[in-house]
């Protein structure tokens, strides 16, 4: 009702918001029909990684979505995508931001796989958007809502520290928790700028004032994040962006006024930022003070007694509003039930008034008071989708000729068409003929339907008549037929059987595959006789030995030689490669996808247990009649987050200078409130990699892994010195 062209829905399974109040089948059917009647498309999220035992049930679920006539499904899992494309060839597919498609190769890959749209990462800059828009793929961009500090689909922090996987829709929002930044150098260890702030908590994305730039850049679809927000939030943000887009397309002015911005702040904000799209950094991007709704400031506590608290208002306050008082010890929030001015109960007080509240909370003089919900605003927004109606334009053709049945044809702007004839034939009027004006008047009584007749053509004989009740019936039935036709948008979709190609047998890989970050780690591996050693390009350039492990964010062209890739776009050219753990292989069809594109070996996802890995190997051999080169990760500090935001630079330099080099002069770590230390690694592109507090050692799993045919094992060294590397490699050698 507020202007969306499409809506995202989540079902009870497989969506990236597992804790939302998602739709069951009956609710989904009702929602799809309702949206379609108004010309709104429905996209359903299936944007999680799919476990081995879920593949068939997930395919069946998508088949049910096709039956329900959803317009598209949003996917993350490449193995699932490969199967869906075969089984449901007419179903529109969108690549979720969870798929981490962020470069030209990734977009080309999605195009080749038959995807119609790519949802770009929130980290994609406006310049890259312009370039990608030239590639012939519909691009969807986040314009409003919560920001993840890590690249979506690449965050394991919730999964590996709290056993709630973001790749399964269960994110525990570690980025909204408190951390301090610890620095260790030749002078010792110190905590920078105080303890336990919300160092990983971004502000909320708001690009309303940049809509014209995004349209000009070639953005096809604007995405508002809000499936965990209240409906009033969705209503307001949708209406704002609808107005901005329409104004720009009509070459009319649109201003994000202070009043409009305040309306947006009241409904929900953590502070607003234009985000990575427009290269916001540091304090312009992050809110280290609070991870929750900031509302708007409306005053301060000036005094209090045993029973009352006095607040000097800078903005209006009403009964029913929600407020939060910011105290040194602990914030307190509540709804205003009684509001006093000069000792009298009032419904509303204006800016400048000294108001009193009952003292039911801890109060401090000087404490700031925020309005976190505005009763009148919420009621107005509720009216926008409960009382206001959105009408579908339609056109009518009414024929009434003597001796024939009257005929009413109605057509909408989407080409749907309905006809209704009168039961009785048209008769000559004995006294007063039915006027054209009266016919139009009756046909325009369509407010009880979803339609508004924009034009009515009449072909009416002179001196004829028809009962008014018959015209009313014809109108109701024709418009009802038209509304029912609009519910079904994809009547001719197909369901086909899936044919799995037999895979080729592969030459076995080396039993131990190592990834190193330093020269001494490389030397330790070389001395231990490790044949396959991968490293980032800068170390490879220095050593001129080993193999390149390409970055997880790959903006430059891929080298032609054999590499280890860390993102899906690396598989586009079908050169020989290995898949690292960040390719999120957690079922055997995902592995098959990469093998078909030239992978000589694939690493299991770091979220896969040993039992899951064994099942993947067995299922692959059964389905594809071949053995695959599977690589089991046995040692290393997992990368928990990958971020364009650098906490080191933000705190030490307030992000006023990229390439600051501080990470090369000292060791840094994030420390949570329990004292867990998460080391930070920064790469040559100033991206921050948050490592797990402790290395994970699964060398003891090797014996069982080998029993199912896993013959290669991955060891990743990050912070280890030469002695530690040698010790780990000796233990690994003993098991392999």
XYZ file of C-alpha atoms in Angstrom, residues 189-596:
408
model
C 50.116 -4.407 25.609
C 47.542 -1.664 26.001
C 43.805 -1.203 25.509
C 43.089 1.715 23.191
C 40.575 4.429 24.110
C 38.730 2.678 26.912
C 37.087 -0.696 27.285
C 34.191 -2.460 25.678
C 32.529 -0.237 23.161
C 30.489 -1.442 20.218
C 33.462 -1.384 17.884
C 31.869 -3.591 15.206
C 28.398 -2.025 15.158
C 27.604 -0.040 11.984
C 25.047 2.696 11.659
C 21.983 2.023 9.528
C 22.203 2.492 5.786
C 20.200 5.433 4.427
C 20.737 6.508 0.818
C 17.506 8.437 0.282
C 19.358 11.585 -0.771
C 21.424 9.579 -3.307
C 18.609 7.870 -5.224
C 19.303 9.830 -8.410
C 22.954 8.765 -8.438
C 21.974 5.123 -7.975
C 19.414 5.268 -10.785
C 21.979 6.879 -13.082
C 24.512 4.198 -12.119
C 22.180 1.537 -13.519
C 20.666 0.033 -10.373
C 17.628 -2.028 -11.384
C 16.123 -2.662 -7.959
C 16.357 -0.875 -4.602
C 16.266 -3.140 -1.568
C 14.981 -2.051 1.835
C 16.050 -4.343 4.673
C 13.208 -4.799 7.125
C 11.961 -8.365 7.606
C 12.789 -8.170 11.336
C 11.390 -4.641 11.695
C 7.908 -3.513 12.701
C 5.409 -2.997 9.832
C 5.280 0.752 10.465
C 9.015 0.947 9.686
C 8.502 -0.893 6.410
C 5.586 1.383 5.522
C 7.509 4.604 6.127
C 10.722 3.593 4.391
C 8.879 2.190 1.387
C 6.842 5.368 1.002
C 9.949 7.565 1.265
C 11.898 5.690 -1.396
C 8.834 5.415 -3.661
C 8.445 9.201 -3.599
C 12.159 9.792 -4.176
C 12.331 7.391 -7.134
C 9.153 8.716 -8.745
C 10.269 12.319 -8.313
C 13.651 11.668 -9.915
C 12.138 9.771 -12.839
C 9.658 12.613 -13.392
C 12.476 15.184 -13.127
C 10.746 16.746 -10.137
C 12.508 18.050 -7.015
C 12.715 15.849 -3.924
C 14.307 17.071 -0.721
C 15.262 15.002 2.293
C 14.181 17.706 4.706
C 15.078 17.835 8.389
C 11.469 16.935 9.200
C 11.509 13.881 6.913
C 14.849 12.751 8.286
C 13.459 13.047 11.814
C 10.466 10.897 10.869
C 12.875 8.215 9.670
C 14.980 8.521 12.812
C 11.966 8.152 15.077
C 10.830 4.884 13.553
C 14.289 3.238 13.854
C 17.903 4.267 13.543
C 21.341 3.527 14.906
C 22.500 6.702 13.257
C 22.405 6.926 9.464
C 25.190 6.407 6.947
C 25.437 6.390 3.161
C 27.581 3.291 3.649
C 30.289 1.721 1.554
C 28.370 2.603 -1.618
C 29.469 6.206 -1.087
C 32.730 5.401 0.737
C 31.733 6.397 4.272
C 34.377 5.431 6.827
C 35.104 5.563 10.541
C 32.663 7.619 12.587
C 30.592 8.267 9.448
C 30.016 4.515 9.111
C 30.062 3.113 12.641
C 28.226 3.746 15.907
C 30.414 2.468 18.751
C 28.193 4.012 21.449
C 24.991 1.979 21.091
C 23.885 -0.962 18.934
C 20.158 -0.364 19.258
C 17.508 2.176 18.282
C 18.671 5.749 18.942
C 15.372 7.512 18.283
C 15.635 11.303 18.584
C 16.754 13.359 21.562
C 13.833 15.254 23.123
C 15.318 16.729 26.289
C 17.291 16.237 29.506
C 16.474 15.487 33.121
C 16.870 18.748 35.041
C 15.783 17.551 38.494
C 13.963 14.830 40.369
C 12.290 14.152 43.685
C 11.249 10.982 45.428
C 8.103 10.766 43.284
C 8.679 12.815 40.131
C 11.276 13.414 37.417
C 11.424 16.759 35.611
C 12.474 16.910 31.958
C 13.035 20.066 29.934
C 11.758 19.254 26.460
C 13.437 20.264 23.229
C 10.801 18.428 21.158
C 7.187 17.379 21.513
C 6.224 14.516 23.861
C 2.831 12.786 24.128
C 1.110 10.126 26.169
C 1.733 6.762 24.531
C 5.196 7.731 23.260
C 8.140 5.493 24.082
C 11.244 7.031 25.643
C 14.661 5.895 26.792
C 16.672 7.599 29.529
C 20.429 7.322 29.019
C 22.076 6.797 32.398
C 25.713 6.126 33.206
C 24.931 2.756 34.761
C 22.086 1.443 32.660
C 19.559 2.829 30.204
C 15.882 2.485 30.996
C 13.047 2.567 28.504
C 9.278 2.689 28.903
C 6.017 4.044 27.492
C 4.612 7.345 28.789
C 1.386 6.635 30.663
C 1.059 9.871 32.647
C 2.496 13.229 31.606
C 2.285 16.324 33.824
C 2.778 20.040 33.183
C 2.451 22.391 36.176
C 0.946 19.556 38.159
C -1.816 18.819 35.640
C -2.191 15.677 33.558
C -1.803 16.507 29.872
C -1.951 14.457 26.680
C 0.847 16.349 24.980
C 3.597 18.850 25.762
C 5.541 20.983 23.305
C 9.222 21.896 23.019
C 10.272 24.238 25.829
C 7.853 22.757 28.360
C 9.035 21.461 31.725
C 7.253 18.136 32.102
C 7.043 15.713 34.986
C 6.943 11.937 34.894
C 6.243 9.511 37.706
C 9.578 8.351 39.100
C 9.397 4.666 38.288
C 12.969 4.490 36.998
C 16.519 5.354 38.005
C 17.197 9.018 37.243
C 20.291 11.205 37.066
C 20.407 14.932 36.578
C 21.597 15.782 33.085
C 20.660 12.408 31.592
C 19.622 12.638 27.955
C 16.116 11.515 27.056
C 15.376 9.910 23.690
C 12.009 9.378 22.052
C 12.104 5.852 20.661
C 8.515 5.626 19.454
C 5.992 8.267 18.502
C 2.395 7.222 19.138
C 0.880 9.543 16.520
C 3.458 8.560 13.909
C 2.715 4.871 14.444
C -1.052 5.393 14.160
C -0.635 7.409 10.952
C 1.593 4.724 9.461
C -0.847 1.992 10.432
C -3.556 3.930 8.616
C -1.347 3.999 5.515
C -1.734 0.250 5.057
C -5.036 -0.479 6.809
C -7.250 2.410 5.683
C -5.685 3.812 2.546
C -6.349 1.832 -0.631
C -4.105 1.205 -3.579
C -6.127 0.943 -6.774
C -5.279 -0.847 -10.000
C -6.138 1.184 -13.114
C -8.594 -0.507 -15.465
C -10.645 0.368 -18.537
C -14.202 -0.621 -19.422
C -16.124 -1.097 -22.654
C -19.894 -1.314 -22.246
C -22.207 -2.307 -25.117
C -25.997 -2.171 -24.856
C -27.918 -2.812 -28.070
C -31.591 -3.483 -28.455
C -32.483 -7.181 -28.460
C -29.011 -8.400 -27.451
C -27.437 -9.136 -24.109
C -25.546 -6.164 -22.711
C -21.814 -6.758 -22.620
C -19.213 -5.352 -20.230
C -15.508 -5.833 -21.007
C -12.838 -4.739 -18.548
C -9.090 -4.707 -19.090
C -6.209 -3.683 -16.838
C -2.816 -2.245 -17.736
C -1.185 -5.702 -17.484
C -3.377 -7.025 -20.289
C -5.743 -9.125 -18.189
C -9.243 -9.145 -19.642
C -12.700 -10.136 -18.396
C -16.188 -10.089 -19.938
C -19.623 -10.297 -18.396
C -22.978 -10.308 -20.169
C -26.400 -9.405 -18.860
C -28.813 -12.199 -18.028
C -31.706 -10.380 -19.671
C -31.682 -8.896 -23.123
C -31.765 -5.155 -23.658
C -35.307 -3.840 -24.041
C -36.825 -0.672 -25.474
C -37.618 1.813 -22.720
C -41.350 2.322 -22.137
C -40.926 5.592 -20.267
C -37.396 6.744 -19.417
C -34.398 5.297 -21.287
C -31.225 4.523 -19.372
C -28.879 7.455 -19.840
C -25.187 7.159 -20.579
C -24.462 9.294 -17.529
C -26.275 6.810 -15.271
C -24.437 3.864 -16.819
C -21.080 5.548 -16.195
C -22.169 6.393 -12.660
C -22.974 2.746 -11.912
C -19.819 1.377 -13.527
C -17.651 3.755 -11.543
C -18.959 2.344 -8.264
C -15.905 0.089 -8.103
C -14.506 1.165 -4.743
C -15.399 -2.201 -3.194
C -12.899 -3.776 -5.614
C -9.173 -3.245 -6.153
C -9.835 -1.380 -9.406
C -10.354 2.186 -10.419
C -11.856 2.665 -13.876
C -9.709 5.225 -15.659
C -11.771 5.188 -18.840
C -15.186 3.941 -19.956
C -16.229 3.477 -23.599
C -19.962 3.249 -24.290
C -21.782 1.798 -27.276
C -25.438 2.261 -26.317
C -28.538 2.370 -28.516
C -31.067 5.150 -28.082
C -34.261 4.579 -26.083
C -33.161 1.336 -24.430
C -33.000 0.215 -20.828
C -31.618 -2.430 -18.474
C -32.205 -2.839 -14.737
C -29.645 -0.978 -12.624
C -29.168 -4.078 -10.477
C -28.066 -5.944 -13.622
C -25.425 -3.345 -14.460
C -24.197 -3.528 -10.874
C -23.996 -7.332 -11.082
C -22.099 -7.175 -14.370
C -19.637 -4.694 -12.869
C -19.046 -6.806 -9.761
C -18.634 -10.074 -11.669
C -16.381 -8.634 -14.368
C -14.095 -6.969 -11.846
C -14.043 -10.094 -9.684
C -13.029 -12.163 -12.721
C -10.323 -9.643 -13.513
C -9.026 -9.677 -9.933
C -8.889 -13.484 -9.919
C -6.986 -13.525 -13.204
C -4.387 -11.192 -11.735
C -3.593 -13.671 -8.951
C -1.892 -16.139 -11.307
C 1.108 -14.706 -13.157
C 3.059 -17.794 -14.272
C 0.631 -20.460 -15.533
C 3.022 -22.314 -17.853
C 6.042 -23.151 -15.710
C 7.654 -26.542 -16.162
C 9.002 -29.193 -13.817
C 11.651 -31.458 -15.309
C 13.707 -34.382 -14.093
C 17.295 -33.819 -13.030
C 20.072 -35.534 -14.961
C 23.357 -35.691 -13.072
C 26.381 -36.067 -15.365
C 28.994 -38.650 -14.536
C 32.068 -36.843 -13.265
C 35.588 -37.532 -14.429
C 38.046 -39.318 -12.193
C 40.729 -37.018 -10.791
C 44.403 -37.362 -10.116
C 44.895 -37.376 -6.341
C 46.174 -34.266 -4.593
C 49.014 -34.003 -2.123
C 48.012 -35.375 1.297
C 48.868 -32.129 3.096
C 47.952 -28.712 1.702
C 49.242 -25.689 3.587
C 48.347 -22.007 3.568
C 50.955 -19.606 4.964
C 51.126 -15.894 5.706
C 54.841 -15.428 6.445
C 58.197 -16.425 5.035
C 59.138 -18.453 8.115
C 55.875 -20.398 7.894
C 56.673 -21.170 4.267
C 60.168 -22.338 5.200
C 58.762 -24.611 7.912
C 56.362 -26.182 5.414
C 59.038 -26.562 2.778
C 61.383 -28.196 5.260
C 58.604 -30.614 6.230
C 58.257 -31.647 2.592
C 54.846 -30.099 1.953
C 54.311 -30.106 -1.816
C 51.330 -27.733 -2.063
C 51.885 -24.451 -0.238
C 49.553 -21.528 -0.934
C 50.017 -17.882 0.021
C 48.731 -14.442 -0.854
C 50.139 -12.794 -3.952
C 52.397 -10.297 -2.169
C 54.291 -13.074 -0.350
C 54.371 -15.162 -3.523
C 55.924 -12.230 -5.403
C 58.691 -12.020 -2.798
C 59.421 -15.733 -2.607
C 58.735 -16.662 -6.245
C 57.769 -20.103 -4.953
C 54.606 -21.961 -3.996
C 51.103 -21.188 -5.258
C 48.842 -18.153 -5.029
C 45.815 -18.084 -2.766
C 43.651 -15.336 -4.241
C 41.817 -12.862 -1.957
C 38.295 -13.410 -0.670
C 37.391 -10.099 -2.300
C 38.836 -10.276 -5.803
C 38.543 -7.104 -7.861
C 41.550 -7.626 -10.132
C 41.842 -10.196 -12.933
C 42.581 -13.777 -11.932
C 46.044 -15.101 -12.819
C 46.203 -17.833 -15.434
C 48.153 -20.261 -13.264
C 46.807 -22.819 -10.789
C 45.434 -20.994 -7.723
C 43.330 -21.500 -4.620
C 40.155 -19.435 -4.985
C 38.157 -18.023 -2.091
C 35.053 -16.731 -3.883
C 32.584 -18.023 -6.452
C 33.629 -15.755 -9.321
C 36.986 -17.516 -9.424
C 35.313 -20.538 -10.995
C 34.008 -18.649 -14.024
C 36.965 -19.122 -16.376
C 37.182 -22.890 -15.739
C 40.930 -22.777 -15.156
C 42.416 -25.415 -12.804
C 41.993 -24.335 -9.192
C 41.320 -25.450 -5.646
C 38.319 -24.197 -3.664
C 39.100 -22.812 -0.229
C 36.746 -23.144 2.726
C 35.100 -19.763 2.040
C 33.374 -21.190 -1.060
C 30.865 -22.634 1.430
C 30.754 -26.235 0.220
C 28.404 -28.032 2.580
C 26.644 -30.537 0.290
C 27.824 -32.822 -2.486
C 26.083 -30.908 -5.276
C 28.015 -27.747 -4.369
C 31.201 -29.780 -4.652
C 30.046 -31.151 -8.016
C 29.375 -27.637 -9.255
C 32.990 -26.621 -8.679
C 34.397 -29.906 -9.992
C 32.458 -29.350 -13.231
